[in-house]
Amino acid sequence: MVQCLVIFLCVFISQCYGNYGDKDQVVTSKGLILGDRWDGYSTFLGVPYAKVDLENPFGPALEYPKFDTPLIANDSSVVCPQVYFNDNGTIQCLNLNIYVPHTASKKNLRPILVWFHGGGFVFGSGGEYGGQHLVKKDIIVITVNYRLGAYGFLCLDNPTVPGNQGLKDQIEALRWIRSHIVHFGGDANQVTIAGESYGGGAVDLHLYSKYETLFHKAIVQSGSMYVTEGIFVKPDHKAAIKLARHLGYDVSITSEALRILARAKPSEVNAATRNMSMILTVCAEKEFIGVPNFITENPFHLGNTDRIDGMPIMIGYTSQEMLFEFANKPQSYYDNLGDPFALQIEKTFVFSQKESEKISSIIRHFYLGYKEIGPDAQSELSNFLSDFAINYGVEWSTNRYIEQGGRVYKYLFSYTGASDYRNITGSGASHTEELKFLFDWIWAAPLINSEQLMMRERMIRMWANFVKHGNPTPADFQPLHWPSATETSRPYMNIDLDMQVKKSPFRHRMAFWNLFWHSYTKNNFLLN
């Protein structure tokens, strides 16, 4: 009887959809999806998980309809409209790129890594991150497109666009995965969400969202909702009106501005956003009856012990995140820089000019002593900006997880053997440096020598172990043991040629920022 049913289904699929013997075929409730087979894995690239409502491209996504014909999933080039670097994005961009090991089946469900790309919520796409290395560790890898800029992060006093739509797109992607990934051989009860930079900040925020829990582990790389590069902003309820006016329309009502923007070309909307230096990222949404919210409070008031308690979380950063901002810059760059300390502090805190000058002087002396701002201070300036913009925020998130019962594995990525800055004496690993070891990342040169390839093998094995076991170094990884952090101890894995467990990265610098935030939290712009 079972054999007859199998034969019937094979004949039915062949007659209804055609013969696609050279393709990997997955039948879902949406229709037949055709992927490409490779050595050890298959790819399904550009699979739609939701549809943008063209009447309101800034608001909730719609369910994607069933396919009338088989979906040939071989194109990962679709990107959402970009504010920077690329004007070729398209509105209908809510796609997944799925990498499936050949071992996966409904009888052998494999755990899943879901990747949210970085890019400041203004550029980037899931298709930039090839999952062909991680998938060979017997896990399913999925990279996600989500809306960016005004299309993903308008935060308005309007129930049709309350805010954080890009994060809500990620929720829809996770819901699609929960419902459909079993057809690819994926285990919907073993989902790890991960991301780097603002993608890591998105993961952090998902731990606190008001939506149902759609994942079971989390990886936060060089990101946090507490980073001070603008991931969390005050809502600008007039943003749609400002954009429409910049495009030449005399409007004063948000609903009318949204109708105008919906008809405009995405490149025009993004050019207006760019030209006005408008920062549109995560906000505390206003609540409307019957309208779901992602987050309605600022980061200082968020908590979610029910979700975080017991959850495995891996979190860390590179050893010199912001080196790229200062490395190899000429003297003229520093001459035009002004006061880099005051410049950063004033982005995040509200001070009088006199207070700002005094505080920036204290910070300058902490990092530079009496050294002049110039090429000779590139390392110290990189350390300052790394700490202020990323490192302290990551440490803050780490502390919050531990307070709420999370099982936290900390790391510091220090390997510089493939870095563009490895010839700078004393340099560390810059922002994004770890990505080239996890993904076939389009922005990185290929790894070529045996040492670099060994580091890749080490990285993908630890990350895949975490996806499988909630522990990057389970028993079979001996002799290396990566302990979790606790209330009284902060061990971390220093990821380098010489792998070592150490304690409290940059302890004195983090203590400085602890005191700073303790003294000046009330001056944060979100509270003013």
Coordinates of C-alpha atoms in Angstrom, one line a residue:
M1 CA 0.0 0.0 0.0
V2 CA 2.8 2.4 0.9
Q3 CA 4.7 1.6 -2.3
C4 CA 1.6 2.3 -4.3
L5 CA 1.1 5.6 -2.7
V6 CA 4.7 6.6 -3.3
I7 CA 4.4 5.6 -7.0
F8 CA 1.2 7.5 -7.3
L9 CA 2.7 10.7 -5.9
C10 CA 5.7 10.4 -8.1
V11 CA 3.5 10.0 -11.2
F12 CA 1.2 12.8 -10.0
I13 CA 4.1 15.2 -9.5
S14 CA 5.6 14.3 -12.9
Q15 CA 2.4 14.8 -14.7
C16 CA 1.3 18.0 -13.0
Y17 CA 4.6 19.7 -12.7
G18 CA 6.8 18.1 -15.3
N19 CA 10.0 16.1 -15.0
Y20 CA 12.8 17.9 -13.2
G21 CA 15.2 15.1 -12.8
D22 CA 18.2 17.5 -12.6
K23 CA 16.6 19.5 -9.7
D24 CA 16.0 18.8 -6.1
Q25 CA 12.3 18.8 -5.5
V26 CA 10.4 19.7 -2.3
V27 CA 6.6 19.6 -2.2
T28 CA 5.1 22.2 0.3
S29 CA 1.6 23.4 0.9
K30 CA 2.5 26.4 -1.3
G31 CA 3.5 24.2 -4.2
L32 CA 6.6 22.5 -5.7
I33 CA 9.9 24.2 -5.0
L34 CA 12.9 23.2 -7.2
G35 CA 16.4 23.6 -6.0
D36 CA 19.9 22.8 -7.2
R37 CA 22.0 19.8 -6.0
W38 CA 25.6 20.2 -5.0
D39 CA 28.2 18.0 -3.4
G40 CA 26.7 17.1 -0.1
Y41 CA 23.9 19.7 0.0
S42 CA 21.1 21.4 -2.0
T43 CA 20.2 25.0 -2.3
F44 CA 16.8 26.7 -2.6
L45 CA 17.5 30.3 -3.3
G46 CA 15.0 33.1 -3.4
V47 CA 12.1 31.3 -1.7
P48 CA 9.3 33.9 -0.9
Y49 CA 8.0 33.7 2.7
A50 CA 5.6 36.7 2.5
K51 CA 4.5 39.4 0.2
V52 CA 4.7 43.2 0.5
D53 CA 1.4 45.0 0.3
L54 CA 1.9 47.4 -2.5
E55 CA -0.9 49.6 -1.1
N56 CA 1.1 50.0 2.1
P57 CA 4.7 48.9 1.4
F58 CA 5.7 50.2 4.9
G59 CA 3.3 48.1 6.8
P60 CA 2.4 44.4 7.6
A61 CA 3.4 41.8 5.1
L62 CA 0.8 39.6 3.4
E63 CA 0.7 35.8 3.1
Y64 CA 2.4 34.7 -0.1
P65 CA 0.0 32.9 -2.4
K66 CA 0.4 29.3 -3.6
F67 CA 2.6 28.8 -6.7
D68 CA 0.6 28.2 -9.9
T69 CA 3.7 26.6 -11.4
P70 CA 6.8 25.1 -9.8
L71 CA 9.0 27.7 -8.2
I72 CA 12.5 27.4 -9.6
A73 CA 14.6 28.6 -6.6
N74 CA 18.0 29.4 -7.9
D75 CA 18.3 33.2 -7.6
S76 CA 19.7 34.8 -4.4
S77 CA 20.3 38.2 -6.0
V78 CA 17.0 39.8 -5.0
V79 CA 17.6 42.6 -2.5
C80 CA 15.2 44.8 -0.6
P81 CA 15.4 48.6 -1.5
Q82 CA 18.7 49.9 -0.1
V83 CA 19.3 53.3 1.4
Y84 CA 23.0 53.1 0.6
F85 CA 25.4 51.6 -2.0
N86 CA 22.7 50.1 -4.3
D87 CA 19.6 51.5 -6.0
N88 CA 18.6 48.2 -7.6
G89 CA 16.4 46.8 -4.8
T90 CA 12.9 45.6 -5.4
I91 CA 9.8 45.9 -3.2
Q92 CA 8.9 42.2 -3.5
C93 CA 12.0 41.1 -1.7
L94 CA 10.9 39.0 1.2
N95 CA 12.8 35.8 0.3
L96 CA 14.8 33.1 2.0
N97 CA 17.9 31.3 0.8
I98 CA 17.9 27.7 2.2
Y99 CA 20.9 25.4 2.3
V100 CA 20.0 21.8 3.1
P101 CA 22.4 18.9 3.7
H102 CA 21.6 15.7 1.8
T103 CA 21.3 13.9 5.2
A104 CA 18.1 15.9 6.0
S105 CA 14.8 14.2 5.6
K106 CA 11.5 13.9 7.4
K107 CA 12.9 10.9 9.1
N108 CA 16.2 12.7 10.0
L109 CA 15.2 16.2 10.8
R110 CA 18.2 18.6 11.0
P111 CA 18.6 21.7 13.3
I112 CA 18.4 25.1 11.7
L113 CA 20.5 28.2 11.7
V114 CA 18.5 31.4 10.6
W115 CA 20.8 34.3 9.7
F116 CA 19.8 38.0 9.8
H117 CA 22.2 40.1 7.9
G118 CA 23.8 43.3 9.2
G119 CA 24.0 46.7 7.4
G120 CA 22.6 49.2 9.8
F121 CA 19.0 48.4 8.7
V122 CA 19.8 50.5 5.6
F123 CA 21.7 48.0 3.3
G124 CA 22.5 44.4 2.9
S125 CA 20.7 41.2 2.0
G126 CA 20.6 37.5 2.9
G127 CA 22.0 36.6 -0.5
E128 CA 25.4 38.0 0.4
Y129 CA 26.0 35.2 2.8
G130 CA 26.6 31.8 1.2
G131 CA 25.9 29.0 3.7
Q132 CA 27.8 26.2 1.8
H133 CA 30.4 25.8 4.6
L134 CA 28.1 25.6 7.6
V135 CA 25.6 23.3 5.8
K136 CA 28.4 20.7 5.4
K137 CA 28.3 20.4 9.2
D138 CA 24.8 18.7 8.9
I139 CA 22.7 21.7 9.7
I140 CA 20.2 23.6 7.6
V141 CA 21.2 27.2 7.0
I142 CA 18.7 29.9 6.0
T143 CA 19.5 33.6 5.2
V144 CA 16.7 36.1 5.3
N145 CA 15.8 39.3 3.4
Y146 CA 13.8 41.9 5.4
R147 CA 12.7 45.4 4.6
L148 CA 15.2 48.3 5.3
G149 CA 15.1 52.1 5.7
A150 CA 11.7 53.7 5.4
Y151 CA 10.1 50.5 4.2
G152 CA 11.2 48.6 7.3
F153 CA 11.6 51.2 10.0
L154 CA 9.2 54.1 9.7
C155 CA 7.8 54.5 13.2
L156 CA 4.6 56.6 13.0
D157 CA 1.6 57.7 15.1
N158 CA -0.5 55.6 12.7
P159 CA -1.9 52.1 13.2
T160 CA -1.0 51.1 9.6
V161 CA 2.7 51.8 10.2
P162 CA 3.5 51.6 13.9
G163 CA 7.1 50.7 13.4
N164 CA 9.8 48.0 13.4
Q165 CA 8.4 46.4 10.2
G166 CA 11.8 45.0 9.3
L167 CA 11.8 43.0 12.5
K168 CA 8.2 42.0 12.0
D169 CA 9.3 40.7 8.5
Q170 CA 11.8 38.5 10.4
I171 CA 9.0 37.2 12.5
E172 CA 7.1 36.2 9.4
A173 CA 10.2 34.5 8.1
L174 CA 10.4 32.5 11.3
R175 CA 6.7 31.6 11.1
W176 CA 7.2 30.4 7.5
I177 CA 10.1 28.2 8.7
R178 CA 8.0 26.8 11.6
S179 CA 5.3 25.8 9.1
H180 CA 7.2 24.6 6.1
I181 CA 10.8 23.6 6.9
V182 CA 9.8 20.1 7.8
H183 CA 9.3 19.5 4.0
F184 CA 13.0 20.2 3.6
G185 CA 14.0 17.9 6.5
G186 CA 14.3 20.7 9.0
D187 CA 13.5 20.5 12.7
A188 CA 11.2 23.4 13.6
N189 CA 11.9 22.6 17.3
Q190 CA 15.6 23.3 16.9
V191 CA 15.9 26.8 15.5
T192 CA 18.8 29.1 16.2
I193 CA 18.6 32.7 15.2
A194 CA 21.9 34.5 14.5
G195 CA 23.1 37.8 13.2
E196 CA 26.1 40.2 13.1
S197 CA 26.2 43.9 13.7
Y198 CA 22.7 45.3 13.4
G199 CA 21.7 41.7 12.6
G200 CA 23.0 40.7 16.0
G201 CA 21.1 43.6 17.5
A202 CA 18.0 42.2 15.8
V203 CA 18.6 38.9 17.5
D204 CA 19.0 40.6 20.8
L205 CA 15.7 42.4 20.3
H206 CA 13.9 39.2 19.4
L207 CA 14.7 37.9 22.8
Y208 CA 12.5 40.7 24.2
S209 CA 9.8 41.0 21.6
K210 CA 6.1 40.7 22.3
Y211 CA 5.6 38.0 19.7
E212 CA 5.5 34.3 20.3
T213 CA 8.8 32.4 20.7
L214 CA 9.8 31.0 17.4
F215 CA 13.4 30.0 18.2
H216 CA 15.3 28.0 20.8
K217 CA 18.9 29.4 20.7
A218 CA 20.5 32.7 19.8
I219 CA 23.9 33.9 18.5
V220 CA 24.6 37.6 18.8
Q221 CA 27.8 38.7 16.9
S222 CA 29.1 42.2 17.4
G223 CA 25.7 43.6 18.1
S224 CA 23.3 44.6 20.9
M225 CA 20.2 46.7 21.4
Y226 CA 22.5 48.8 23.6
V227 CA 25.1 49.7 20.9
T228 CA 25.4 53.5 20.6
E229 CA 25.5 53.7 16.8
G230 CA 21.8 54.4 16.5
I231 CA 20.1 50.9 16.6
F232 CA 17.4 52.3 19.0
V233 CA 16.1 55.8 18.2
K234 CA 13.3 58.0 19.3
P235 CA 10.3 57.7 16.9
D236 CA 9.9 60.5 14.4
H237 CA 6.1 60.5 13.9
K238 CA 6.5 63.2 11.2
A239 CA 9.0 61.1 9.1
A240 CA 6.6 60.2 6.3
I241 CA 5.5 63.8 6.0
K242 CA 9.1 65.0 5.8
L243 CA 9.9 62.4 3.1
A244 CA 6.9 63.3 1.0
R245 CA 7.8 67.0 1.3
H246 CA 11.4 66.3 0.3
L247 CA 9.9 64.7 -2.9
G248 CA 8.1 67.9 -3.6
Y249 CA 4.6 67.3 -2.2
D250 CA 2.8 69.8 0.0
V251 CA 1.3 67.5 2.7
S252 CA 0.7 67.8 6.4
I253 CA -1.2 64.5 7.2
T254 CA 0.7 61.2 7.7
S255 CA -2.0 59.1 5.9
E256 CA -1.7 61.2 2.8
A257 CA 2.1 61.2 2.9
L258 CA 2.0 57.4 3.1
R259 CA -0.2 57.2 0.0
I260 CA 2.3 59.4 -1.9
L261 CA 5.3 57.4 -0.8
A262 CA 3.6 54.1 -1.7
R263 CA 3.4 55.3 -5.3
A264 CA 7.0 56.7 -5.4
K265 CA 9.9 54.7 -6.7
P266 CA 11.9 53.1 -3.9
S267 CA 15.0 54.7 -5.2
E268 CA 13.4 58.1 -4.7
V269 CA 12.2 57.4 -1.2
N270 CA 15.7 56.0 -0.2
A271 CA 17.4 59.0 -1.9
A272 CA 15.2 61.3 0.2
T273 CA 16.1 59.4 3.3
R274 CA 19.8 59.6 2.5
N275 CA 19.8 63.2 1.5
M276 CA 18.0 64.2 4.7
S277 CA 20.4 62.1 6.8
M278 CA 17.3 60.5 8.3
I279 CA 18.0 57.7 10.8
L280 CA 15.2 55.1 10.7
T281 CA 15.9 52.1 12.9
V282 CA 14.3 50.4 15.9
C283 CA 11.8 52.4 18.1
A284 CA 9.4 51.9 21.0
E285 CA 6.1 51.6 19.1
K286 CA 2.9 53.4 20.0
E287 CA 0.2 50.9 20.9
F288 CA -3.1 50.7 18.9
I289 CA -6.0 48.4 19.6
G290 CA -5.8 45.3 17.5
V291 CA -2.4 46.1 16.1
P292 CA 0.5 43.8 17.1
N293 CA 3.7 45.4 18.4
F294 CA 7.2 44.2 18.4
I295 CA 8.5 46.4 21.2
T296 CA 6.7 49.3 23.0
E297 CA 9.4 50.3 25.5
N298 CA 12.9 51.6 25.3
P299 CA 15.8 49.2 26.0
F300 CA 16.3 50.3 29.6
H301 CA 12.9 48.9 30.5
L302 CA 12.8 45.6 28.6
G303 CA 12.8 42.1 30.2
N304 CA 11.7 38.7 29.2
T305 CA 12.8 36.1 31.8
D306 CA 10.2 33.6 30.6
R307 CA 11.9 33.5 27.2
I308 CA 15.5 33.9 28.2
D309 CA 15.6 31.6 31.3
G310 CA 17.6 28.5 30.3
M311 CA 18.1 29.5 26.6
P312 CA 21.6 28.9 25.2
I313 CA 23.0 32.2 23.9
M314 CA 26.4 32.8 22.3
I315 CA 27.5 36.4 22.2
G316 CA 30.8 38.2 21.5
Y317 CA 32.7 40.7 19.4
T318 CA 36.0 41.2 17.6
S319 CA 39.1 42.3 19.3
Q320 CA 39.2 45.8 17.7
E321 CA 35.8 46.3 16.2
M322 CA 36.2 49.9 14.9
L323 CA 39.8 49.6 13.6
F324 CA 38.5 50.2 10.0
E325 CA 37.5 53.7 10.9
F326 CA 41.1 54.8 11.6
A327 CA 43.4 52.3 10.0
N328 CA 45.8 53.7 7.4
K329 CA 44.2 57.1 7.4
P330 CA 46.4 60.1 6.4
Q331 CA 47.0 63.1 8.7
S332 CA 44.4 65.1 6.7
Y333 CA 41.7 62.7 7.9
Y334 CA 42.5 63.5 11.5
D335 CA 42.8 67.2 10.8
N336 CA 39.2 67.2 9.6
L337 CA 37.9 64.9 12.3
G338 CA 37.4 67.4 15.0
D339 CA 36.9 66.0 18.5
P340 CA 36.1 62.4 18.0
F341 CA 35.2 61.9 21.7
A342 CA 32.7 64.7 21.8
L343 CA 31.3 63.7 18.4
Q344 CA 30.4 60.3 19.7
I345 CA 29.2 61.3 23.1
E346 CA 26.8 63.9 21.7
K347 CA 25.1 61.3 19.4
T348 CA 24.0 59.4 22.5
F349 CA 23.8 61.8 25.5
V350 CA 22.3 65.2 26.1
F351 CA 24.8 67.5 27.7
S352 CA 25.4 71.2 27.7
Q353 CA 28.4 72.3 25.7
K354 CA 30.5 72.9 28.8
E355 CA 29.6 69.4 30.2
S356 CA 30.4 67.8 26.8
E357 CA 33.8 69.5 26.6
K358 CA 34.6 68.3 30.2
I359 CA 33.5 64.8 29.7
S360 CA 35.1 64.4 26.3
S361 CA 38.4 65.6 27.9
I362 CA 38.2 62.9 30.6
I363 CA 37.6 60.2 28.0
R364 CA 40.4 61.5 25.8
H365 CA 42.9 61.3 28.6
F366 CA 41.7 57.8 29.6
Y367 CA 42.4 56.5 26.1
L368 CA 45.2 58.8 24.8
G369 CA 46.9 60.3 27.7
Y370 CA 48.6 63.3 26.2
K371 CA 49.1 61.7 22.7
E372 CA 48.0 63.9 19.8
I373 CA 45.0 62.8 17.7
G374 CA 46.6 61.5 14.5
P375 CA 47.9 58.4 12.7
D376 CA 50.1 57.4 15.7
A377 CA 46.9 57.2 17.8
Q378 CA 44.9 55.0 15.5
S379 CA 45.0 52.0 17.9
E380 CA 43.8 54.0 20.9
L381 CA 41.1 55.8 18.9
S382 CA 40.0 52.4 17.5
N383 CA 39.8 51.1 21.1
F384 CA 37.7 54.0 22.2
L385 CA 35.2 53.8 19.4
S386 CA 35.0 50.0 19.7
D387 CA 34.2 50.2 23.4
F388 CA 31.7 53.0 23.1
A389 CA 29.9 51.9 19.9
I390 CA 29.9 48.1 20.4
N391 CA 31.8 46.4 23.2
Y392 CA 30.1 47.9 26.2
G393 CA 26.7 47.3 24.7
V394 CA 27.5 43.7 24.1
E395 CA 28.7 43.4 27.7
W396 CA 25.5 45.0 28.9
S397 CA 23.3 42.5 26.9
T398 CA 25.4 39.7 28.3
N399 CA 24.8 40.8 31.9
R400 CA 21.0 41.1 31.1
Y401 CA 20.9 37.5 29.8
I402 CA 22.7 36.1 32.8
E403 CA 20.4 38.0 35.2
Q404 CA 17.4 36.4 33.5
G405 CA 18.8 32.9 33.6
G406 CA 20.3 32.6 30.1
R407 CA 23.1 30.0 29.5
V408 CA 25.6 32.3 27.9
Y409 CA 28.8 31.5 26.0
K410 CA 31.0 34.6 25.4
Y411 CA 33.7 34.9 22.8
L412 CA 36.3 37.4 21.6
F413 CA 37.4 36.9 17.9
S414 CA 41.0 37.9 17.8
Y415 CA 42.4 36.1 14.7
T416 CA 44.0 38.6 12.2
G417 CA 45.6 36.1 9.8
A418 CA 43.2 37.1 7.0
S419 CA 42.7 40.7 7.9
D420 CA 43.3 43.6 5.6
Y421 CA 45.0 45.3 8.5
R422 CA 47.2 42.5 9.7
N423 CA 50.4 44.4 8.8
I424 CA 49.5 47.2 11.3
T425 CA 51.5 46.6 14.4
G426 CA 49.3 45.7 17.3
S427 CA 46.1 45.6 15.4
G428 CA 43.2 43.4 16.3
A429 CA 40.4 41.9 14.4
S430 CA 38.1 44.5 12.9
H431 CA 34.3 44.6 12.5
T432 CA 32.9 41.7 10.4
E433 CA 36.3 39.9 10.4
E434 CA 34.7 36.6 11.6
L435 CA 32.2 36.5 8.8
K436 CA 34.6 35.3 6.2
F437 CA 35.2 32.2 8.3
L438 CA 31.5 31.3 8.6
F439 CA 30.1 32.2 5.2
D440 CA 31.1 32.5 1.6
W441 CA 30.7 36.3 2.1
I442 CA 30.7 38.4 -1.1
W443 CA 32.6 41.3 0.6
A444 CA 35.6 39.1 1.6
A445 CA 38.5 37.8 -0.4
P446 CA 38.6 33.9 -0.5
L447 CA 40.6 32.2 2.2
I448 CA 43.6 30.7 0.6
N449 CA 46.3 29.2 3.0
S450 CA 46.1 26.3 5.3
E451 CA 46.1 28.4 8.5
Q452 CA 43.1 30.4 7.3
L453 CA 41.2 27.3 6.2
M454 CA 42.0 25.7 9.6
M455 CA 40.4 28.7 11.3
R456 CA 37.3 28.3 9.1
E457 CA 37.0 24.7 10.0
R458 CA 37.3 25.6 13.7
M459 CA 34.7 28.3 13.4
I460 CA 32.1 26.5 11.5
R461 CA 32.5 23.5 13.8
M462 CA 31.9 25.5 16.9
W463 CA 29.0 27.4 15.4
A464 CA 27.4 24.3 14.1
N465 CA 27.9 22.5 17.5
F466 CA 26.0 25.4 19.1
V467 CA 23.1 25.0 16.6
K468 CA 23.0 21.3 17.3
H469 CA 23.7 21.1 21.0
G470 CA 23.4 24.5 22.5
N471 CA 27.1 24.2 23.3
P472 CA 30.0 25.2 21.0
T473 CA 32.4 22.7 22.5
P474 CA 30.5 19.5 23.5
A475 CA 32.2 16.4 24.7
D476 CA 33.5 15.4 21.3
F477 CA 35.4 18.7 20.9
Q478 CA 37.9 17.8 23.6
P479 CA 40.4 18.8 24.8
L480 CA 38.9 22.3 24.2
H481 CA 36.2 23.3 26.7
W482 CA 34.3 26.6 26.4
P483 CA 32.5 27.2 29.8
S484 CA 29.4 29.3 30.1
A485 CA 29.4 32.6 32.0
T486 CA 27.7 32.9 35.4
E487 CA 26.7 35.6 37.8
T488 CA 30.1 35.4 39.5
S489 CA 32.4 34.6 36.6
R490 CA 32.8 35.8 33.0
P491 CA 34.9 33.3 31.1
Y492 CA 35.2 33.8 27.4
M493 CA 36.8 31.9 24.5
N494 CA 39.5 33.9 22.8
I495 CA 39.2 32.7 19.2
D496 CA 42.7 32.8 17.7
L497 CA 45.4 30.3 16.5
D498 CA 45.9 29.6 20.2
M499 CA 42.4 29.0 21.5
Q500 CA 42.3 30.0 25.2
V501 CA 39.6 30.5 27.8
K502 CA 40.2 33.9 29.5
K503 CA 38.2 36.1 31.8
S504 CA 36.6 39.6 31.6
P505 CA 37.8 41.1 28.2
F506 CA 39.1 44.6 28.4
R507 CA 38.3 44.7 32.1
H508 CA 39.5 48.2 32.9
R509 CA 38.0 49.8 29.9
M510 CA 34.6 48.2 30.6
A511 CA 34.8 49.3 34.2
F512 CA 35.3 52.9 32.9
W513 CA 32.1 52.7 30.8
N514 CA 30.3 51.1 33.7
L515 CA 31.0 54.1 35.8
F516 CA 30.2 56.4 32.9
W517 CA 26.8 54.9 32.3
H518 CA 26.0 54.7 36.0
S519 CA 26.7 58.4 36.2
Y520 CA 25.0 59.6 33.0
T521 CA 22.2 57.1 32.1
K522 CA 19.6 59.8 32.8
N523 CA 21.3 61.9 30.1
N524 CA 20.7 59.3 27.4
F525 CA 18.7 60.9 24.5
L526 CA 16.0 58.2 24.8
L527 CA 15.2 59.5 28.2
N528 CA 15.2 63.2 27.3

